[in-house]
Short mmCIF file of N, CA and C in Angstrom, two decimals:
data_model
loop_
_atom_site.label_atom_id
_atom_site.label_comp_id
_atom_site.label_asym_id
_atom_site.label_seq_id
_atom_site.Cartn_x
_atom_site.Cartn_y
_atom_site.Cartn_z
N MET A 1 -1.15 -129.90 -52.76
CA MET A 1 -0.14 -130.71 -53.41
C MET A 1 -0.89 -131.48 -54.65
N GLY A 2 -2.09 -131.52 -54.76
CA GLY A 2 -2.82 -132.00 -55.91
C GLY A 2 -2.51 -131.35 -57.08
N LYS A 3 -2.59 -129.98 -57.19
CA LYS A 3 -2.27 -129.19 -58.32
C LYS A 3 -0.91 -129.31 -58.69
N PHE A 4 -0.01 -129.36 -57.78
CA PHE A 4 1.37 -129.53 -58.09
C PHE A 4 1.67 -130.68 -58.80
N ARG A 5 1.11 -131.90 -58.30
CA ARG A 5 1.30 -133.17 -58.78
C ARG A 5 0.69 -133.22 -60.23
N ASP A 6 -0.46 -132.72 -60.40
CA ASP A 6 -1.15 -132.68 -61.69
C ASP A 6 -0.36 -131.89 -62.79
N PHE A 7 0.26 -130.81 -62.37
CA PHE A 7 0.92 -130.02 -63.32
C PHE A 7 2.21 -130.79 -63.89
N PHE A 8 2.83 -131.54 -63.06
CA PHE A 8 4.05 -132.30 -63.43
C PHE A 8 3.72 -133.66 -64.01
N PHE A 9 2.75 -134.35 -63.47
CA PHE A 9 2.64 -135.81 -63.75
C PHE A 9 1.31 -136.08 -64.57
N GLU A 10 0.42 -135.34 -64.54
CA GLU A 10 -0.99 -135.44 -65.33
C GLU A 10 -1.51 -136.81 -65.18
N ASP A 11 -1.22 -137.49 -64.12
CA ASP A 11 -1.86 -138.85 -63.92
C ASP A 11 -2.78 -138.62 -62.75
N ASP A 12 -4.14 -138.65 -63.02
CA ASP A 12 -5.08 -138.48 -62.00
C ASP A 12 -5.46 -139.77 -61.16
N ASP A 13 -4.97 -140.90 -61.66
CA ASP A 13 -5.31 -142.06 -61.07
C ASP A 13 -4.43 -142.44 -59.79
N VAL A 14 -3.43 -141.62 -59.51
CA VAL A 14 -2.65 -141.77 -58.38
C VAL A 14 -3.32 -141.25 -57.18
N ASN A 15 -3.46 -142.09 -56.04
CA ASN A 15 -4.07 -141.52 -54.81
C ASN A 15 -2.93 -140.98 -53.92
N VAL A 16 -2.94 -139.76 -53.78
CA VAL A 16 -1.90 -139.19 -52.77
C VAL A 16 -2.49 -138.43 -51.81
N ALA A 17 -2.19 -138.71 -50.54
CA ALA A 17 -2.79 -137.94 -49.43
C ALA A 17 -2.06 -136.61 -49.24
N ASP A 18 -2.85 -135.59 -49.16
CA ASP A 18 -2.33 -134.26 -48.99
C ASP A 18 -1.94 -133.76 -47.53
N GLY A 19 -2.48 -134.48 -46.66
CA GLY A 19 -2.20 -134.10 -45.28
C GLY A 19 -1.30 -134.96 -44.47
N TYR A 20 -1.01 -134.50 -43.32
CA TYR A 20 -0.05 -135.31 -42.42
C TYR A 20 -0.86 -136.17 -41.55
N TYR A 21 -0.29 -137.26 -41.18
CA TYR A 21 -1.05 -138.13 -40.19
C TYR A 21 -0.57 -137.73 -38.75
N ASN A 22 -1.43 -137.51 -37.96
CA ASN A 22 -1.16 -137.36 -36.59
C ASN A 22 -1.04 -138.56 -35.72
N GLN A 23 0.12 -138.85 -35.31
CA GLN A 23 0.28 -140.08 -34.54
C GLN A 23 0.74 -139.61 -33.15
N PRO A 24 0.22 -140.24 -32.06
CA PRO A 24 0.61 -139.91 -30.81
C PRO A 24 2.05 -140.29 -30.61
N VAL A 25 2.78 -139.54 -29.97
CA VAL A 25 4.18 -139.77 -29.74
C VAL A 25 4.28 -139.91 -28.13
N ALA A 26 5.05 -140.97 -27.77
CA ALA A 26 5.24 -141.23 -26.35
C ALA A 26 6.19 -140.09 -25.79
N ASN A 27 5.88 -139.57 -24.63
CA ASN A 27 6.77 -138.59 -24.02
C ASN A 27 7.76 -139.36 -23.07
N THR A 28 8.85 -139.74 -23.65
CA THR A 28 9.95 -140.36 -22.77
C THR A 28 11.01 -139.34 -22.50
N PRO A 29 11.49 -139.30 -21.39
CA PRO A 29 12.62 -138.40 -21.06
C PRO A 29 13.87 -138.76 -21.73
N ALA A 30 14.70 -137.86 -22.22
CA ALA A 30 15.97 -138.08 -22.90
C ALA A 30 16.91 -138.67 -21.82
N PRO A 31 17.70 -139.60 -22.15
CA PRO A 31 18.68 -140.21 -21.20
C PRO A 31 19.71 -139.08 -20.80
N SER A 32 20.06 -138.99 -19.62
CA SER A 32 20.95 -138.07 -19.12
C SER A 32 22.36 -138.39 -19.60
N PRO A 33 23.08 -137.44 -20.04
CA PRO A 33 24.48 -137.60 -20.61
C PRO A 33 25.34 -138.22 -19.55
N GLN A 34 26.10 -139.22 -19.81
CA GLN A 34 27.09 -139.81 -18.94
C GLN A 34 28.41 -139.21 -19.23
N PRO A 35 29.03 -138.76 -18.07
CA PRO A 35 30.46 -138.23 -18.20
C PRO A 35 31.48 -139.15 -18.87
N GLN A 36 32.17 -138.63 -19.89
CA GLN A 36 33.11 -139.48 -20.44
C GLN A 36 34.54 -139.31 -19.82
N HIS A 37 35.15 -140.36 -19.59
CA HIS A 37 36.45 -140.32 -18.98
C HIS A 37 37.50 -140.62 -20.03
N ASN A 38 38.52 -139.78 -20.02
CA ASN A 38 39.58 -139.88 -20.87
C ASN A 38 40.53 -140.99 -20.48
N SER A 39 40.73 -142.02 -21.14
CA SER A 39 41.62 -143.06 -20.70
C SER A 39 43.09 -142.71 -20.71
N LYS A 40 43.48 -141.52 -21.35
CA LYS A 40 44.79 -141.24 -21.29
C LYS A 40 45.26 -140.44 -20.05
N VAL A 41 44.37 -140.19 -19.22
CA VAL A 41 44.70 -139.33 -17.96
C VAL A 41 45.23 -140.43 -16.94
N VAL A 42 46.42 -140.00 -16.38
CA VAL A 42 47.08 -140.87 -15.38
C VAL A 42 46.99 -140.19 -14.09
N LYS A 43 46.53 -140.98 -13.09
CA LYS A 43 46.41 -140.41 -11.69
C LYS A 43 47.67 -140.62 -10.92
N PHE A 44 48.29 -139.61 -10.46
CA PHE A 44 49.50 -139.77 -9.65
C PHE A 44 49.32 -139.98 -8.25
N ASP A 45 48.47 -139.27 -7.72
CA ASP A 45 48.20 -139.42 -6.25
C ASP A 45 46.72 -139.83 -6.06
N THR A 46 46.64 -141.10 -5.74
CA THR A 46 45.17 -141.64 -5.65
C THR A 46 44.60 -141.25 -4.25
N ASN A 47 45.42 -140.85 -3.28
CA ASN A 47 44.75 -140.47 -1.88
C ASN A 47 44.23 -139.06 -1.81
N ARG A 48 44.52 -138.30 -2.86
CA ARG A 48 44.06 -136.93 -2.86
C ARG A 48 42.67 -136.79 -3.36
N GLU A 49 41.95 -135.80 -2.78
CA GLU A 49 40.61 -135.55 -3.21
C GLU A 49 40.68 -134.92 -4.58
N PRO A 50 39.85 -135.00 -5.57
CA PRO A 50 39.89 -134.25 -6.88
C PRO A 50 39.37 -132.88 -6.63
N ALA A 51 40.10 -131.97 -7.24
CA ALA A 51 39.69 -130.55 -7.13
C ALA A 51 38.58 -130.28 -8.19
N THR A 52 37.41 -130.38 -7.80
CA THR A 52 36.33 -130.25 -8.73
C THR A 52 35.83 -128.80 -8.89
N ASN A 53 35.72 -128.14 -7.88
CA ASN A 53 35.16 -126.76 -7.85
C ASN A 53 36.12 -125.70 -7.35
N VAL A 54 37.33 -125.74 -8.01
CA VAL A 54 38.32 -124.75 -7.65
C VAL A 54 38.02 -123.43 -8.05
N ASP A 55 37.81 -122.42 -7.24
CA ASP A 55 37.74 -121.10 -7.70
C ASP A 55 38.88 -120.28 -7.90
N SER A 56 39.96 -120.71 -7.17
CA SER A 56 41.10 -119.89 -7.28
C SER A 56 42.37 -120.87 -7.37
N HIS A 57 43.41 -120.31 -8.05
CA HIS A 57 44.59 -121.13 -8.25
C HIS A 57 45.82 -120.21 -8.32
N ILE A 58 46.95 -120.73 -8.33
CA ILE A 58 48.28 -120.11 -8.24
C ILE A 58 48.93 -120.31 -9.61
N GLU A 59 49.28 -119.25 -10.22
CA GLU A 59 50.07 -119.31 -11.48
C GLU A 59 51.60 -119.13 -11.20
N LEU A 60 52.43 -119.83 -11.86
CA LEU A 60 53.85 -119.69 -11.71
C LEU A 60 54.48 -119.16 -12.94
N VAL A 61 55.24 -118.01 -12.74
CA VAL A 61 55.68 -117.19 -13.90
C VAL A 61 57.25 -116.96 -13.66
N GLU A 62 58.06 -116.93 -14.71
CA GLU A 62 59.36 -116.69 -14.61
C GLU A 62 59.72 -115.60 -15.71
N PRO A 63 59.58 -114.36 -15.34
CA PRO A 63 59.61 -113.33 -16.35
C PRO A 63 61.15 -113.04 -16.87
N ARG A 64 61.17 -112.67 -18.00
CA ARG A 64 62.54 -112.35 -18.61
C ARG A 64 62.57 -110.94 -19.08
N LEU A 65 61.40 -110.38 -19.51
CA LEU A 65 61.35 -109.03 -19.96
C LEU A 65 60.34 -108.17 -19.08
N TYR A 66 60.64 -106.83 -19.17
CA TYR A 66 59.78 -106.00 -18.37
C TYR A 66 58.27 -106.16 -18.81
N GLY A 67 58.16 -106.42 -20.07
CA GLY A 67 56.76 -106.63 -20.69
C GLY A 67 56.02 -107.73 -20.01
N ASP A 68 56.66 -108.61 -19.50
CA ASP A 68 56.09 -109.79 -18.80
C ASP A 68 55.19 -109.35 -17.55
N ALA A 69 55.56 -108.17 -17.01
CA ALA A 69 54.84 -107.69 -15.85
C ALA A 69 53.43 -107.49 -16.20
N ARG A 70 53.02 -107.19 -17.47
CA ARG A 70 51.70 -106.96 -17.82
C ARG A 70 50.93 -108.16 -17.74
N GLU A 71 51.44 -109.25 -18.12
CA GLU A 71 50.81 -110.56 -18.13
C GLU A 71 50.57 -110.94 -16.61
N ILE A 72 51.50 -110.71 -15.67
CA ILE A 72 51.37 -110.97 -14.29
C ILE A 72 50.24 -110.19 -13.68
N ALA A 73 50.18 -108.85 -14.12
CA ALA A 73 49.18 -107.98 -13.52
C ALA A 73 47.87 -108.36 -13.96
N THR A 74 47.69 -108.90 -15.19
CA THR A 74 46.38 -109.40 -15.74
C THR A 74 45.87 -110.52 -14.93
N GLN A 75 46.81 -111.44 -14.61
CA GLN A 75 46.55 -112.56 -13.78
C GLN A 75 46.02 -112.14 -12.40
N LEU A 76 46.65 -111.07 -11.88
CA LEU A 76 46.20 -110.69 -10.54
C LEU A 76 44.76 -109.98 -10.70
N LEU A 77 44.60 -109.15 -11.67
CA LEU A 77 43.28 -108.60 -11.84
C LEU A 77 42.23 -109.51 -12.05
N ASN A 78 42.49 -110.73 -12.52
CA ASN A 78 41.53 -111.75 -12.80
C ASN A 78 41.37 -112.70 -11.51
N GLY A 79 42.10 -112.29 -10.44
CA GLY A 79 41.86 -112.97 -9.31
C GLY A 79 42.76 -114.14 -9.03
N THR A 80 43.78 -114.26 -9.77
CA THR A 80 44.71 -115.47 -9.72
C THR A 80 45.95 -114.98 -8.95
N ALA A 81 46.45 -115.80 -7.92
CA ALA A 81 47.69 -115.57 -7.29
C ALA A 81 48.85 -115.90 -8.19
N VAL A 82 50.00 -115.17 -8.07
CA VAL A 82 51.05 -115.48 -8.97
C VAL A 82 52.36 -115.65 -8.18
N ILE A 83 53.07 -116.71 -8.31
CA ILE A 83 54.44 -116.84 -7.82
C ILE A 83 55.40 -116.46 -8.96
N VAL A 84 56.30 -115.48 -8.63
CA VAL A 84 57.15 -114.90 -9.58
C VAL A 84 58.60 -115.23 -9.30
N ASN A 85 59.32 -115.96 -10.12
CA ASN A 85 60.68 -116.21 -9.96
C ASN A 85 61.53 -115.23 -10.80
N PHE A 86 62.34 -114.43 -10.24
CA PHE A 86 63.14 -113.46 -11.04
C PHE A 86 64.43 -113.99 -11.32
N GLY A 87 64.74 -115.25 -11.22
CA GLY A 87 66.06 -115.94 -11.39
C GLY A 87 66.62 -115.66 -12.78
N GLN A 88 65.83 -115.39 -13.79
CA GLN A 88 66.32 -115.30 -15.10
C GLN A 88 66.33 -113.90 -15.65
N MET A 89 66.05 -112.87 -14.60
CA MET A 89 66.01 -111.49 -15.07
C MET A 89 67.11 -110.71 -14.32
N ASP A 90 67.58 -109.60 -15.04
CA ASP A 90 68.63 -108.66 -14.52
C ASP A 90 67.93 -108.13 -13.27
N PRO A 91 68.76 -108.07 -12.16
CA PRO A 91 68.26 -107.51 -10.92
C PRO A 91 67.71 -106.09 -10.92
N ASN A 92 68.20 -105.24 -11.68
CA ASN A 92 67.74 -103.77 -11.82
C ASN A 92 66.31 -103.81 -12.53
N LEU A 93 66.26 -104.60 -13.64
CA LEU A 93 64.92 -104.77 -14.32
C LEU A 93 63.92 -105.42 -13.36
N ALA A 94 64.31 -106.45 -12.59
CA ALA A 94 63.50 -107.21 -11.72
C ALA A 94 62.87 -106.24 -10.67
N MET A 95 63.82 -105.25 -10.19
CA MET A 95 63.27 -104.28 -9.22
C MET A 95 62.12 -103.44 -9.77
N LYS A 96 62.30 -103.09 -11.09
CA LYS A 96 61.24 -102.27 -11.83
C LYS A 96 59.88 -103.08 -11.80
N VAL A 97 60.06 -104.43 -12.19
CA VAL A 97 58.84 -105.31 -12.33
C VAL A 97 58.15 -105.36 -10.79
N ILE A 98 58.94 -105.55 -9.85
CA ILE A 98 58.42 -105.55 -8.57
C ILE A 98 57.69 -104.33 -8.18
N ASP A 99 58.23 -103.13 -8.52
CA ASP A 99 57.60 -101.90 -8.39
C ASP A 99 56.33 -101.86 -8.96
N PHE A 100 56.22 -102.23 -10.27
CA PHE A 100 55.02 -102.32 -11.09
C PHE A 100 54.00 -103.26 -10.46
N LEU A 101 54.46 -104.41 -10.08
CA LEU A 101 53.40 -105.43 -9.39
C LEU A 101 53.11 -104.90 -7.99
N ASN A 102 53.99 -104.13 -7.31
CA ASN A 102 53.53 -103.52 -6.03
C ASN A 102 52.37 -102.53 -6.24
N GLY A 103 52.40 -101.73 -7.31
CA GLY A 103 51.29 -100.91 -7.58
C GLY A 103 50.09 -101.57 -7.92
N THR A 104 50.15 -102.77 -8.80
CA THR A 104 48.96 -103.51 -9.06
C THR A 104 48.40 -104.18 -7.84
N VAL A 105 49.25 -104.69 -7.09
CA VAL A 105 48.68 -105.38 -5.84
C VAL A 105 47.97 -104.40 -4.91
N PHE A 106 48.69 -103.16 -4.83
CA PHE A 106 47.94 -102.11 -3.95
C PHE A 106 46.64 -101.79 -4.48
N ALA A 107 46.55 -101.66 -5.84
CA ALA A 107 45.31 -101.28 -6.45
C ALA A 107 44.19 -102.35 -6.24
N ILE A 108 44.47 -103.52 -6.09
CA ILE A 108 43.42 -104.53 -5.96
C ILE A 108 43.29 -104.92 -4.44
N ASP A 109 44.07 -104.28 -3.65
CA ASP A 109 43.99 -104.52 -2.20
C ASP A 109 44.54 -105.90 -1.84
N GLY A 110 45.59 -106.29 -2.65
CA GLY A 110 46.23 -107.69 -2.37
C GLY A 110 47.49 -107.57 -1.49
N GLU A 111 48.24 -108.54 -1.70
CA GLU A 111 49.58 -108.60 -0.99
C GLU A 111 50.67 -109.08 -1.86
N ILE A 112 51.87 -108.71 -1.53
CA ILE A 112 53.14 -109.12 -2.31
C ILE A 112 54.06 -109.48 -1.13
N ASN A 113 54.63 -110.71 -1.29
CA ASN A 113 55.56 -111.16 -0.20
C ASN A 113 56.72 -111.88 -0.92
N ARG A 114 57.90 -111.74 -0.26
CA ARG A 114 59.12 -112.34 -0.72
C ARG A 114 59.05 -113.75 -0.05
N ILE A 115 59.09 -114.86 -0.86
CA ILE A 115 59.04 -116.14 -0.32
C ILE A 115 60.38 -116.93 -0.53
N GLY A 116 61.28 -116.28 -1.24
CA GLY A 116 62.68 -116.83 -1.45
C GLY A 116 63.60 -115.80 -1.89
N GLU A 117 64.77 -116.33 -2.25
CA GLU A 117 65.85 -115.17 -2.49
C GLU A 117 65.39 -114.38 -3.72
N GLN A 118 64.98 -114.93 -4.74
CA GLN A 118 64.41 -114.25 -5.97
C GLN A 118 63.07 -114.60 -6.29
N ILE A 119 62.22 -115.05 -5.41
CA ILE A 119 60.90 -115.48 -5.64
C ILE A 119 59.86 -114.71 -4.70
N PHE A 120 58.89 -114.23 -5.49
CA PHE A 120 57.78 -113.40 -4.80
C PHE A 120 56.42 -113.93 -4.94
N LEU A 121 55.63 -113.88 -4.02
CA LEU A 121 54.16 -114.33 -4.11
C LEU A 121 53.37 -113.08 -4.19
N CYS A 122 52.58 -112.89 -5.31
CA CYS A 122 51.62 -111.69 -5.38
C CYS A 122 50.23 -112.35 -5.38
N ALA A 123 49.49 -111.91 -4.52
CA ALA A 123 48.13 -112.48 -4.25
C ALA A 123 47.06 -111.44 -4.18
N PRO A 124 45.86 -111.59 -4.82
CA PRO A 124 44.82 -110.71 -4.75
C PRO A 124 44.12 -110.75 -3.33
N LYS A 125 43.07 -110.05 -3.28
CA LYS A 125 42.43 -109.86 -2.00
C LYS A 125 41.81 -111.14 -1.32
N ASN A 126 41.42 -112.06 -2.23
CA ASN A 126 40.84 -113.29 -1.84
C ASN A 126 41.73 -114.31 -1.30
N PHE A 127 42.97 -114.17 -1.31
CA PHE A 127 43.96 -115.08 -0.77
C PHE A 127 44.52 -114.55 0.57
N ALA A 128 44.71 -115.50 1.46
CA ALA A 128 45.34 -115.15 2.83
C ALA A 128 46.72 -115.72 2.85
N ILE A 129 47.67 -114.91 3.16
CA ILE A 129 49.08 -115.39 3.20
C ILE A 129 49.49 -115.28 4.66
N ASP A 130 49.79 -116.42 5.25
CA ASP A 130 50.31 -116.58 6.66
C ASP A 130 51.69 -117.00 6.68
N GLY A 131 52.42 -116.61 7.73
CA GLY A 131 53.70 -117.19 7.90
C GLY A 131 54.74 -115.99 8.11
N LYS A 132 55.97 -116.30 8.47
CA LYS A 132 57.01 -115.32 8.81
C LYS A 132 58.16 -115.32 7.83
N LEU A 133 57.98 -115.95 6.56
CA LEU A 133 59.01 -115.98 5.53
C LEU A 133 59.23 -114.59 4.87
N ALA A 134 58.10 -113.82 4.83
CA ALA A 134 58.02 -112.69 3.98
C ALA A 134 59.05 -111.52 4.51
N VAL A 135 59.77 -110.85 3.68
CA VAL A 135 60.61 -109.88 3.94
C VAL A 135 59.88 -108.54 3.30
N THR A 136 59.90 -107.39 4.18
CA THR A 136 59.16 -106.26 3.54
C THR A 136 60.00 -105.79 2.41
N LEU A 137 59.22 -105.16 1.46
CA LEU A 137 59.78 -104.66 0.16
C LEU A 137 60.58 -103.36 0.35
N ASP A 138 60.37 -102.63 1.44
CA ASP A 138 61.05 -101.32 1.54
C ASP A 138 62.58 -101.49 1.88
N LYS A 139 62.93 -102.75 2.49
CA LYS A 139 64.27 -102.95 2.74
C LYS A 139 65.08 -103.58 1.57
N LEU A 140 64.44 -103.87 0.47
CA LEU A 140 65.08 -104.49 -0.67
C LEU A 140 65.87 -103.45 -1.48
N ASN A 141 67.02 -103.83 -2.00
CA ASN A 141 67.63 -103.04 -3.00
C ASN A 141 68.01 -104.14 -4.11
N PRO A 142 68.31 -103.63 -5.23
CA PRO A 142 68.66 -104.49 -6.47
C PRO A 142 69.77 -105.47 -6.15
N ASP A 143 70.69 -105.13 -5.34
CA ASP A 143 71.83 -106.06 -5.07
C ASP A 143 71.41 -107.32 -4.24
N GLU A 144 70.32 -107.08 -3.45
CA GLU A 144 69.80 -108.22 -2.63
C GLU A 144 68.95 -109.14 -3.57
N LEU A 145 68.41 -108.70 -4.62
CA LEU A 145 67.52 -109.46 -5.46
C LEU A 145 68.38 -110.46 -6.12
#
């Protein structure tokens, strides 16, 4: 750094140290980050345990177009169970979507069950469906949907 300083300042009387000073630094551990709580969150049920490590959840879908079947199938392929309400769909079109979802559920070794008049539960393999509400899909026709 001396030559650099001499080139620009030409003053040799200035004492400038060219090296760095090695000072010992204390090895103190960094403080652990504290979780921040959002004050805008409102708890409705204080008796419930918080769902911290939820691996699976259920998606609610109300399709209106045949193209919505692809979104439902993607959810199933990602391991998410889907409750499908066909109340807003033409019955003939809904039957086609059910056929599509039946193929998707078969491919992933899952289940599809009717749980209401126009409501179906599609679940991947990692979900267990128990109960006697389900109606077999072979007995359905578009008029019943």
